[in-house]
Short mmCIF file of C-alpha atoms in Angstrom, two decimals:
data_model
loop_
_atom_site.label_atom_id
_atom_site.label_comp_id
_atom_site.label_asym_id
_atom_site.label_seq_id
_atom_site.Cartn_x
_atom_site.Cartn_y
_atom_site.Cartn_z
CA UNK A 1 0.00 0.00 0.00
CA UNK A 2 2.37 2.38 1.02
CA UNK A 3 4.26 1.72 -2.50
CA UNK A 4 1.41 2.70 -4.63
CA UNK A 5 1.00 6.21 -2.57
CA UNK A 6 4.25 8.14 -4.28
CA UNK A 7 2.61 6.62 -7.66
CA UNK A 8 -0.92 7.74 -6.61
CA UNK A 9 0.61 11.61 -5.74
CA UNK A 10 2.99 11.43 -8.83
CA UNK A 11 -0.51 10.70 -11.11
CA UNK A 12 -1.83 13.52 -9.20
CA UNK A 13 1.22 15.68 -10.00
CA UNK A 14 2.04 15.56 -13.15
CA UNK A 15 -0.79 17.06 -15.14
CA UNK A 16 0.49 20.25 -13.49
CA UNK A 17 3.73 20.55 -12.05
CA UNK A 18 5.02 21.55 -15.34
CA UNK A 19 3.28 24.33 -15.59
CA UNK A 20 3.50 25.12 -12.01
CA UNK A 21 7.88 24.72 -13.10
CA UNK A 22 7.85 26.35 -16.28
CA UNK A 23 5.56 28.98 -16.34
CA UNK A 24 4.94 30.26 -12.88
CA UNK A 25 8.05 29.58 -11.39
CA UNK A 26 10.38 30.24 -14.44
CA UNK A 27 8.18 32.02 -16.25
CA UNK A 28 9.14 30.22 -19.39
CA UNK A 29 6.47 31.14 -22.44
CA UNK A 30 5.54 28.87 -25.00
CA UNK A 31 4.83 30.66 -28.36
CA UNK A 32 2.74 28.50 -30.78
CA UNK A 33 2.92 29.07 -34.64
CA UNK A 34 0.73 27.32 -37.61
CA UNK A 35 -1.86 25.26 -36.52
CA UNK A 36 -3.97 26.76 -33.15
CA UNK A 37 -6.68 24.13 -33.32
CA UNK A 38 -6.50 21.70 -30.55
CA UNK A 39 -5.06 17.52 -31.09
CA UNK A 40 -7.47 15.26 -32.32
CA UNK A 41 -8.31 12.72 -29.88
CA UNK A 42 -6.83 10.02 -31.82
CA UNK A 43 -3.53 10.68 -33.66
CA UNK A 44 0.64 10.83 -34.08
CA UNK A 45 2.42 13.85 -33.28
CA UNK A 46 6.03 13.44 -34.76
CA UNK A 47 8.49 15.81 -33.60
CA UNK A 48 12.45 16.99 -34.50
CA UNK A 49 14.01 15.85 -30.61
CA UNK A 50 16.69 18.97 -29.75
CA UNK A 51 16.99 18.21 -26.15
CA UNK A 52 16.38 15.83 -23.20
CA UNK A 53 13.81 18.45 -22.07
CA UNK A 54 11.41 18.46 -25.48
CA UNK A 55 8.69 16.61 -24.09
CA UNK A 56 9.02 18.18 -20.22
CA UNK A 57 8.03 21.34 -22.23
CA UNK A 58 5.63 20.52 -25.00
CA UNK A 59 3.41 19.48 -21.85
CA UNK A 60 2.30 23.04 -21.72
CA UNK A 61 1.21 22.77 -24.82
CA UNK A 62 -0.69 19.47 -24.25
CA UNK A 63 -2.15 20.69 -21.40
CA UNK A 64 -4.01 23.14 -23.65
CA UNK A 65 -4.17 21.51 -27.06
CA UNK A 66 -4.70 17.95 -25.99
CA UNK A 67 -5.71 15.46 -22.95
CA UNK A 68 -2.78 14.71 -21.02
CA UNK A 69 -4.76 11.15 -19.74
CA UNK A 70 -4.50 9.87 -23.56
CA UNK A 71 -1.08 11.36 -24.10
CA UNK A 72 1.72 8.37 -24.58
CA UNK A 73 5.33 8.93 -25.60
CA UNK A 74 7.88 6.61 -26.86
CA UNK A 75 11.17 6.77 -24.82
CA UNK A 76 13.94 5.07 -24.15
CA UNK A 77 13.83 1.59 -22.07
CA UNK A 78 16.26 2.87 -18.99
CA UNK A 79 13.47 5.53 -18.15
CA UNK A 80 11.33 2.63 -16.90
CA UNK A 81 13.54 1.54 -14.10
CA UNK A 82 13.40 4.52 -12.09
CA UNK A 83 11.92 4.71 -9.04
CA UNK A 84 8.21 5.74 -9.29
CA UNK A 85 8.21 8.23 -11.89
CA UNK A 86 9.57 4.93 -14.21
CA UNK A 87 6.91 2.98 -12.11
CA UNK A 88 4.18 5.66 -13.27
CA UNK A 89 4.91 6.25 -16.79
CA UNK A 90 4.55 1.97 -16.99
CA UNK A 91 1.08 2.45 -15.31
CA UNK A 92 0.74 4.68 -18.00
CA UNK A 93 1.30 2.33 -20.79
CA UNK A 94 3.87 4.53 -22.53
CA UNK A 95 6.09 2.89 -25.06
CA UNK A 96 9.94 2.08 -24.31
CA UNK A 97 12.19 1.39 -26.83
CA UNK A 98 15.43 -0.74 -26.74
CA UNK A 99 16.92 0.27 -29.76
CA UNK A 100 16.72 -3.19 -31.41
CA UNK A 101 13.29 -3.21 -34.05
CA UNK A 102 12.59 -6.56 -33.11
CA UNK A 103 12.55 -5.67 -30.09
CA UNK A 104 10.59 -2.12 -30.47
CA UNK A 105 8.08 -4.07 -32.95
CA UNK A 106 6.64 -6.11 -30.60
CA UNK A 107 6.41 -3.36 -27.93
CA UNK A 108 4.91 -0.90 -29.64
CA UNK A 109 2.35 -3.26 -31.85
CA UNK A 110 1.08 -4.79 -28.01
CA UNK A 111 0.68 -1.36 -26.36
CA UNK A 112 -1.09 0.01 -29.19
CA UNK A 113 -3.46 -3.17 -30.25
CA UNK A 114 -4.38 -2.95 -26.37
CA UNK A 115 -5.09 0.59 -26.73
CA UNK A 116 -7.09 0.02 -29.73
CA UNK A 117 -8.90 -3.28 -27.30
CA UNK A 118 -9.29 -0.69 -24.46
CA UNK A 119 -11.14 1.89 -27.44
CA UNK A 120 -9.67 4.86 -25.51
CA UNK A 121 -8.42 7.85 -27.11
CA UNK A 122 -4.56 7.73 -27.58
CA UNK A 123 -2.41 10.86 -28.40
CA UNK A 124 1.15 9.36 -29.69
CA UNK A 125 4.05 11.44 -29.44
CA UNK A 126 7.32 10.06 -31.60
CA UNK A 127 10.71 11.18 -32.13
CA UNK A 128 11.97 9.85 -36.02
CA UNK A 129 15.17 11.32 -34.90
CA UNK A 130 15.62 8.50 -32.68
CA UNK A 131 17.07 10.65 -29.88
CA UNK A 132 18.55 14.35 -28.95
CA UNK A 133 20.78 16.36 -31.46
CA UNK A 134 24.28 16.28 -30.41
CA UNK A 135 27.72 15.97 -31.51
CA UNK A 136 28.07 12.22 -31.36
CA UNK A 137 24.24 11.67 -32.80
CA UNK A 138 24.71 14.26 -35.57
CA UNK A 139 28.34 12.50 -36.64
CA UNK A 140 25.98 8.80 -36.66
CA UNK A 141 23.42 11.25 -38.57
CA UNK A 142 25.80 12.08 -40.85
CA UNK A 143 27.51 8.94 -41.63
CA UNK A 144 24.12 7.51 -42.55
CA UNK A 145 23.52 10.31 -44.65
CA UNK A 146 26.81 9.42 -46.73
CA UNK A 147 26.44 5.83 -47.41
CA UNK A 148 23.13 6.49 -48.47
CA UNK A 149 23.40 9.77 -50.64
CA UNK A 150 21.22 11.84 -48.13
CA UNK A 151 20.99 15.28 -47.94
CA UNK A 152 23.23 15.92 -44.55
CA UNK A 153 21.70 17.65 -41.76
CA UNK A 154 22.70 20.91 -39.55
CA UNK A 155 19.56 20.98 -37.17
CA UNK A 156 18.14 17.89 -37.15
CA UNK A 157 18.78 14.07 -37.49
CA UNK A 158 18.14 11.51 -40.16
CA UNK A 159 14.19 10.36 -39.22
CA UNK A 160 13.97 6.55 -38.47
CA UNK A 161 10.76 5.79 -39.53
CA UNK A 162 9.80 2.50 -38.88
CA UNK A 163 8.60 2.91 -35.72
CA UNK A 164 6.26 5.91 -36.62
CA UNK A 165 4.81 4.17 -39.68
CA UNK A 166 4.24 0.58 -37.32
CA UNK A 167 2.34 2.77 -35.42
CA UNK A 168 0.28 4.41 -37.81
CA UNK A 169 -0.67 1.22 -39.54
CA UNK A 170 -1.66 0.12 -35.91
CA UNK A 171 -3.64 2.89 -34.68
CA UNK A 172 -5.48 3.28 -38.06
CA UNK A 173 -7.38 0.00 -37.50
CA UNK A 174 -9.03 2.18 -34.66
CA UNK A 175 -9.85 5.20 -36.58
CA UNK A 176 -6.68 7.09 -36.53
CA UNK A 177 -7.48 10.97 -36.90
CA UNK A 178 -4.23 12.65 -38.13
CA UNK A 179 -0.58 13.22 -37.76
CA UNK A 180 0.72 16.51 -36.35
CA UNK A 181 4.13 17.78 -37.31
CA UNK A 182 5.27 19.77 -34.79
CA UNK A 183 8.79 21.70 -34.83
CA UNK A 184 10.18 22.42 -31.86
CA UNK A 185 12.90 25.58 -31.13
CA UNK A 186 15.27 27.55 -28.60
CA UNK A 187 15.44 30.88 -29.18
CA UNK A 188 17.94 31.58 -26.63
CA UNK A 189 18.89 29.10 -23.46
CA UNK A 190 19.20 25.45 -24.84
CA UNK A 191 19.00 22.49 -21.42
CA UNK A 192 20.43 20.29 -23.05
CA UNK A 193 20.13 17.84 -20.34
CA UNK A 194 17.99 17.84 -16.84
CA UNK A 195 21.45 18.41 -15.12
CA UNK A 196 21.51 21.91 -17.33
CA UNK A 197 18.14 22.80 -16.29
CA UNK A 198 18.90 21.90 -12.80
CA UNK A 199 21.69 23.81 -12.89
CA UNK A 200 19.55 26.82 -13.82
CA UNK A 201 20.03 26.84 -18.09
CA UNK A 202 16.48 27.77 -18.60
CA UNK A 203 14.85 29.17 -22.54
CA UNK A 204 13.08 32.34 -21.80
CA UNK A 205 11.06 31.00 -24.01
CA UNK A 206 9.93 27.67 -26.38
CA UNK A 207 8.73 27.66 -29.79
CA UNK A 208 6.43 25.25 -31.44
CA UNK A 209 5.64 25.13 -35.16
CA UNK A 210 2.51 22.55 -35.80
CA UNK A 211 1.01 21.54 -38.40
CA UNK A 212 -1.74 19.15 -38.85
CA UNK A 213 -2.42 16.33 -41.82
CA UNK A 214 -5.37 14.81 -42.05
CA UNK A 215 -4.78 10.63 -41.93
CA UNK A 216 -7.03 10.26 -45.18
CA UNK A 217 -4.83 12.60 -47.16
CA UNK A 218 -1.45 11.08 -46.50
CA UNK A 219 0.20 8.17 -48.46
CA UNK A 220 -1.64 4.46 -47.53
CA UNK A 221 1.12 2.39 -47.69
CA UNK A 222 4.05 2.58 -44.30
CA UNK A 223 6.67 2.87 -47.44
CA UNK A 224 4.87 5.98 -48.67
CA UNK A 225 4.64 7.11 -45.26
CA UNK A 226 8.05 6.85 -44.68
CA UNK A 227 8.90 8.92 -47.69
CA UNK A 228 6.35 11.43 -47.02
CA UNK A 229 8.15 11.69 -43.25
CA UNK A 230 11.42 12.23 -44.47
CA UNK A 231 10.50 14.41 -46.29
CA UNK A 232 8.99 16.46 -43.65
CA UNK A 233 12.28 16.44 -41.94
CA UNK A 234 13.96 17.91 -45.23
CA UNK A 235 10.72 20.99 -44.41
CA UNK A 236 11.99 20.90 -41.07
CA UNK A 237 15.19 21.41 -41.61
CA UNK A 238 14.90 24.12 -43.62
CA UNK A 239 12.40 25.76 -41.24
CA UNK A 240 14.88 25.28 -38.57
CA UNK A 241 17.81 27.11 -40.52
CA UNK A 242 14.94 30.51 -40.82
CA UNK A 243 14.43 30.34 -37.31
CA UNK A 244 17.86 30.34 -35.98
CA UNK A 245 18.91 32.82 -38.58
CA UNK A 246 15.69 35.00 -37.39
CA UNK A 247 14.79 33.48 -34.02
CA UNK A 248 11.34 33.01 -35.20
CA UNK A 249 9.53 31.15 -37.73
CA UNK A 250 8.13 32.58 -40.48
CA UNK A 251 4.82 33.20 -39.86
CA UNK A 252 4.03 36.28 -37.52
CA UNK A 253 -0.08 34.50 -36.21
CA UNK A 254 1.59 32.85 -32.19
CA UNK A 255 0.14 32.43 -29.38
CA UNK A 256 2.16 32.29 -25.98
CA UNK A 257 1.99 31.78 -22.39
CA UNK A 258 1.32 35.31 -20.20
CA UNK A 259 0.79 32.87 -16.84
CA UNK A 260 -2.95 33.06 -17.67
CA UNK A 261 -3.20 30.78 -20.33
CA UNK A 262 -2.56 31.14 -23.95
CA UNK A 263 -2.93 34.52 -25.83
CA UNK A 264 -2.07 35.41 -29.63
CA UNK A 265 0.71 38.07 -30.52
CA UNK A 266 -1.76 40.77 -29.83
CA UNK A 267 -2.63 40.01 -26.41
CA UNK A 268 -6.01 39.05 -27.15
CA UNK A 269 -7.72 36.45 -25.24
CA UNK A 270 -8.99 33.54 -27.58
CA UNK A 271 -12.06 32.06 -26.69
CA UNK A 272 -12.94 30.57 -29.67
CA UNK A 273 -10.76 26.87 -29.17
CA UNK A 274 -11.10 27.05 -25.34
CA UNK A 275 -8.01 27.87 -24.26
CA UNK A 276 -8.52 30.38 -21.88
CA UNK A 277 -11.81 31.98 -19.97
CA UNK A 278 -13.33 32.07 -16.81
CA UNK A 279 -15.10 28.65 -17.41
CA UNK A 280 -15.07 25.01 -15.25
CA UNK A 281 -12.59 22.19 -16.11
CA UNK A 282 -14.57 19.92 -18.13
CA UNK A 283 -11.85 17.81 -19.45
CA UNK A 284 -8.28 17.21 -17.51
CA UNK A 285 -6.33 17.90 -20.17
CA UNK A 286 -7.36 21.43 -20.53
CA UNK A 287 -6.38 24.21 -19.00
CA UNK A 288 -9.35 26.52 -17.80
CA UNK A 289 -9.38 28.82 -14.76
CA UNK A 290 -11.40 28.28 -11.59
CA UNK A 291 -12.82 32.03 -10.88
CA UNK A 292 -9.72 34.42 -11.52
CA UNK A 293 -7.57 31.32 -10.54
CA UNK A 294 -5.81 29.50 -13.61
CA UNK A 295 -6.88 26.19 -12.85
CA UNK A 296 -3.30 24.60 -13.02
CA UNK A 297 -2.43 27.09 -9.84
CA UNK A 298 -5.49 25.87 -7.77
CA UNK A 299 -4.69 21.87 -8.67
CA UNK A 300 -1.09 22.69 -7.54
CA UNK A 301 -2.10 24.25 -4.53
CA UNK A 302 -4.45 21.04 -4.09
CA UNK A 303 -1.94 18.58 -5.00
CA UNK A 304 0.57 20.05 -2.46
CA UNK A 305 -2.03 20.19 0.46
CA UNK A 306 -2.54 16.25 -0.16
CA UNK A 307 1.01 15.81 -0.48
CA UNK A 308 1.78 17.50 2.92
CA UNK A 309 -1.10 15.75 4.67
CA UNK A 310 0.29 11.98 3.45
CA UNK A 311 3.73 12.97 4.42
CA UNK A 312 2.75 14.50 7.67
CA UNK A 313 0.82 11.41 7.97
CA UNK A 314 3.96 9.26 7.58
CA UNK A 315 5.83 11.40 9.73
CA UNK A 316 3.52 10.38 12.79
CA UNK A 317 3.38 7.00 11.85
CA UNK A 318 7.30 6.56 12.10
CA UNK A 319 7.23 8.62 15.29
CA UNK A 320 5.17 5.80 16.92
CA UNK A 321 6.77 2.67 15.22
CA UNK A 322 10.14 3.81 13.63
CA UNK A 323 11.60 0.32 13.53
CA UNK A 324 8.63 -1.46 11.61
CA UNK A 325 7.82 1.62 9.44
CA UNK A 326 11.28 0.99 7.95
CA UNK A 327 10.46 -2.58 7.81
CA UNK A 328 6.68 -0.95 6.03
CA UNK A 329 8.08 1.10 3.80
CA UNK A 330 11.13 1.26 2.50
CA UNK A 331 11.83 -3.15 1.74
CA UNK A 332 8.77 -3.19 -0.22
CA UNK A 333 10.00 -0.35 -2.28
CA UNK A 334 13.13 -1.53 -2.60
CA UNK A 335 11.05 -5.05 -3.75
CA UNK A 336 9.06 -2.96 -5.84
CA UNK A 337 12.02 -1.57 -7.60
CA UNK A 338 14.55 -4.60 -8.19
CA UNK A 339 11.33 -7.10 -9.86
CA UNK A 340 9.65 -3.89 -11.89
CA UNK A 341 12.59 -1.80 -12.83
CA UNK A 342 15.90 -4.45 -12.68
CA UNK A 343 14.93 -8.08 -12.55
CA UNK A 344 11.07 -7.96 -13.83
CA UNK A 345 9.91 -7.09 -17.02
CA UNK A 346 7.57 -4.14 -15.60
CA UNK A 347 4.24 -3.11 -14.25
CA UNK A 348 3.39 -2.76 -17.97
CA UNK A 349 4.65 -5.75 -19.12
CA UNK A 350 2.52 -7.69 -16.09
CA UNK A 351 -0.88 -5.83 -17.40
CA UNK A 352 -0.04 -6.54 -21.12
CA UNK A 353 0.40 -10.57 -20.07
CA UNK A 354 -2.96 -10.41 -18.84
CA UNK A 355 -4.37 -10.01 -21.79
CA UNK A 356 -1.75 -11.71 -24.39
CA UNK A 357 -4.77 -13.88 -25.33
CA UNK A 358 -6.85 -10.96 -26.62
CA UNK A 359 -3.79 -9.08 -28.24
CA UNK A 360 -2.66 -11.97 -30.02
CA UNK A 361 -6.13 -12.16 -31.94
CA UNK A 362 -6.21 -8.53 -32.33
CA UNK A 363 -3.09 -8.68 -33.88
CA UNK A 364 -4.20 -11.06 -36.64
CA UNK A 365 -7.72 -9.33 -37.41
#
């Protein structure tokens, strides 16, 4: 029991303490270019991967645009084995890659065929680029790009695209929606890693470029989806080079975060997509405001009260029985972590077995 409260309280959490982080604390802002609709319900967001941080910050922009509850990310394997935020995003059913497509295949085609059993919404975010541009991943980039006669790239990486076009072929026996490209930018500070941001490296401010492609206009076939991908990333590219020239993109239409929600360049509230206004949360991926309160402020505030009481509430309990509240606590956690995150395949992996039966026939249907 006492393992599944930091899980519980991290579920709690993280819908908000990123923009409780970035905007309030930091006061990062998070100007959005091209598309201002908001996600579908169903559908792949593909995005260029700069930094460790990308997804820590497009969660703003989920928070608005999408439904952080369907949101899923592919990431890499080792994030699974840490102690209860690994233990949540399992319980989350996100994807984690090893690296090895056989592998990846089977990962990704029994999360998503139990989404698509489950009929829930899912919101996919990939990274083609396989992982954050640096020195040693551009020089792999690179390489690739020679034996292959690619066009070599300055701001982003060669796409890998089997895994986005697996998924897509997955997700579209479900009714898959659309893909969303979005481009993602540092006009000034660049985190590279957490240590960075720790450290106090933080933008001023993010940049997003999206654009949205409806799932019946794109190529059928995962080979012309692949080509139609890369060649997104040869757009992106070339986006990328404006904006770092001109630290913005091209088109002047953004909207950004003033701590109240999102605005356009003018300062003029938008009402029309939902974004901001005095109205009551109706879906907990969107970001409303309770009264003049943004909502994200008053579930922080809430969060932290509950968090406070179940410490304070541990705190008692290990005045009165130190000894066994060791015993209580901290050797089931330590159980919890060496099956689920070093010797077990995972809390995920447990859920999926359940239900290998029902996969394995959706996966010939």
């Amino acid at each position: 029991m006492y393992v599944l409260i930091p899980i519980f309280l991290f579920f709690l959490l993280c819908q908000t303490c990123d923009q409780i982080l970035t905007e309030l604390l930091f006061g990062i802002r998070h100007r959005v270019f091209g598309y201002k609709g908001k996600f579908d319900p169903r559908c792949i967001m593909i995005m260029n991967h700069r930094c460790h941080l990308d997804w820590f910050f497009l969660w703003s922009v989920m928070a608005r645009k999408g439904d952080l509850t369907s949101w899923k990310a592919m990431m890499k394997t080792p994030i699974k084995r840490i102690p209860f935020f690994g233990w949540a995003m399992q319980c989350f059913m996100h994807i984690f890659l090893h690296r090895n497509w056989e592998q990846d295949k089977e990962e990704i085609s029994n999360k998503l065929h139990y989404m698509n059993l489950l009929k829930c919404p899912i919101q996919l975010l990939t990274f083609p680029d396989g992982g954050d541009l640096n020195f040693r991943s551009k020089s792999k980039s690179d390489q690739f790009a020679e034996k292959n006669n690619l066009q070599k790239y300055d701001y982003v990486l060669q796409p890998k695209t089997k895994g986005f076009t697996h998924s897509a072929a997955i997700l579209k026996k479900a009714g898959l929606d659309s893909i969303f490209d979005i481009t993602i930018a540092y006009p000034d500070a660049l985190p590279k890693t957490e240590v960075d941001f720790y450290n106090g490296v933080i933008p001023r401010e993010v940049n997003y470029y999206i654009e949205r492609f409806n799932i019946n206009d794109l190529p059928k076939t995962e080979i012309g989806l692949a080509e139609w991908c890369q060649e997104r990333w040869r757009i992106k590219e070339e986006r990328l080079r404006y904006f770092y020239q001109h630290r913005t993109f091209q088109e002047e239409s953004f909207l950004h975060s003033n701590g109240n929600g999102m605005t356009n360049g003018s300062h003029r509230k938008d009402m029309s997509n939902g974004w901001t206004g005095n109205s009551v949360l109706l879906n907990s991926g969107e970001l409303c405001t309770l009264g003049n309160i943004p909502f994200f402020t008053f579930h922080g505030l809430l969060s932290a009260v509950l968090l406070f009481a179940s410490l304070n509430s541990i705190l008692i309990f290990l005045s009165y029985h130190y000894f066994f509240a060791m015993i209580a606590i901290f050797i089931p956690c330590i159980a919890h972590w060496m099956y689920h995150g070093q010797i077990g395949s995972g809390l995920d992996q447990l859920e999926l077995q359940l239900v290998a039966e029902q996969i394995k026939q959706a996966k010939t249907s």
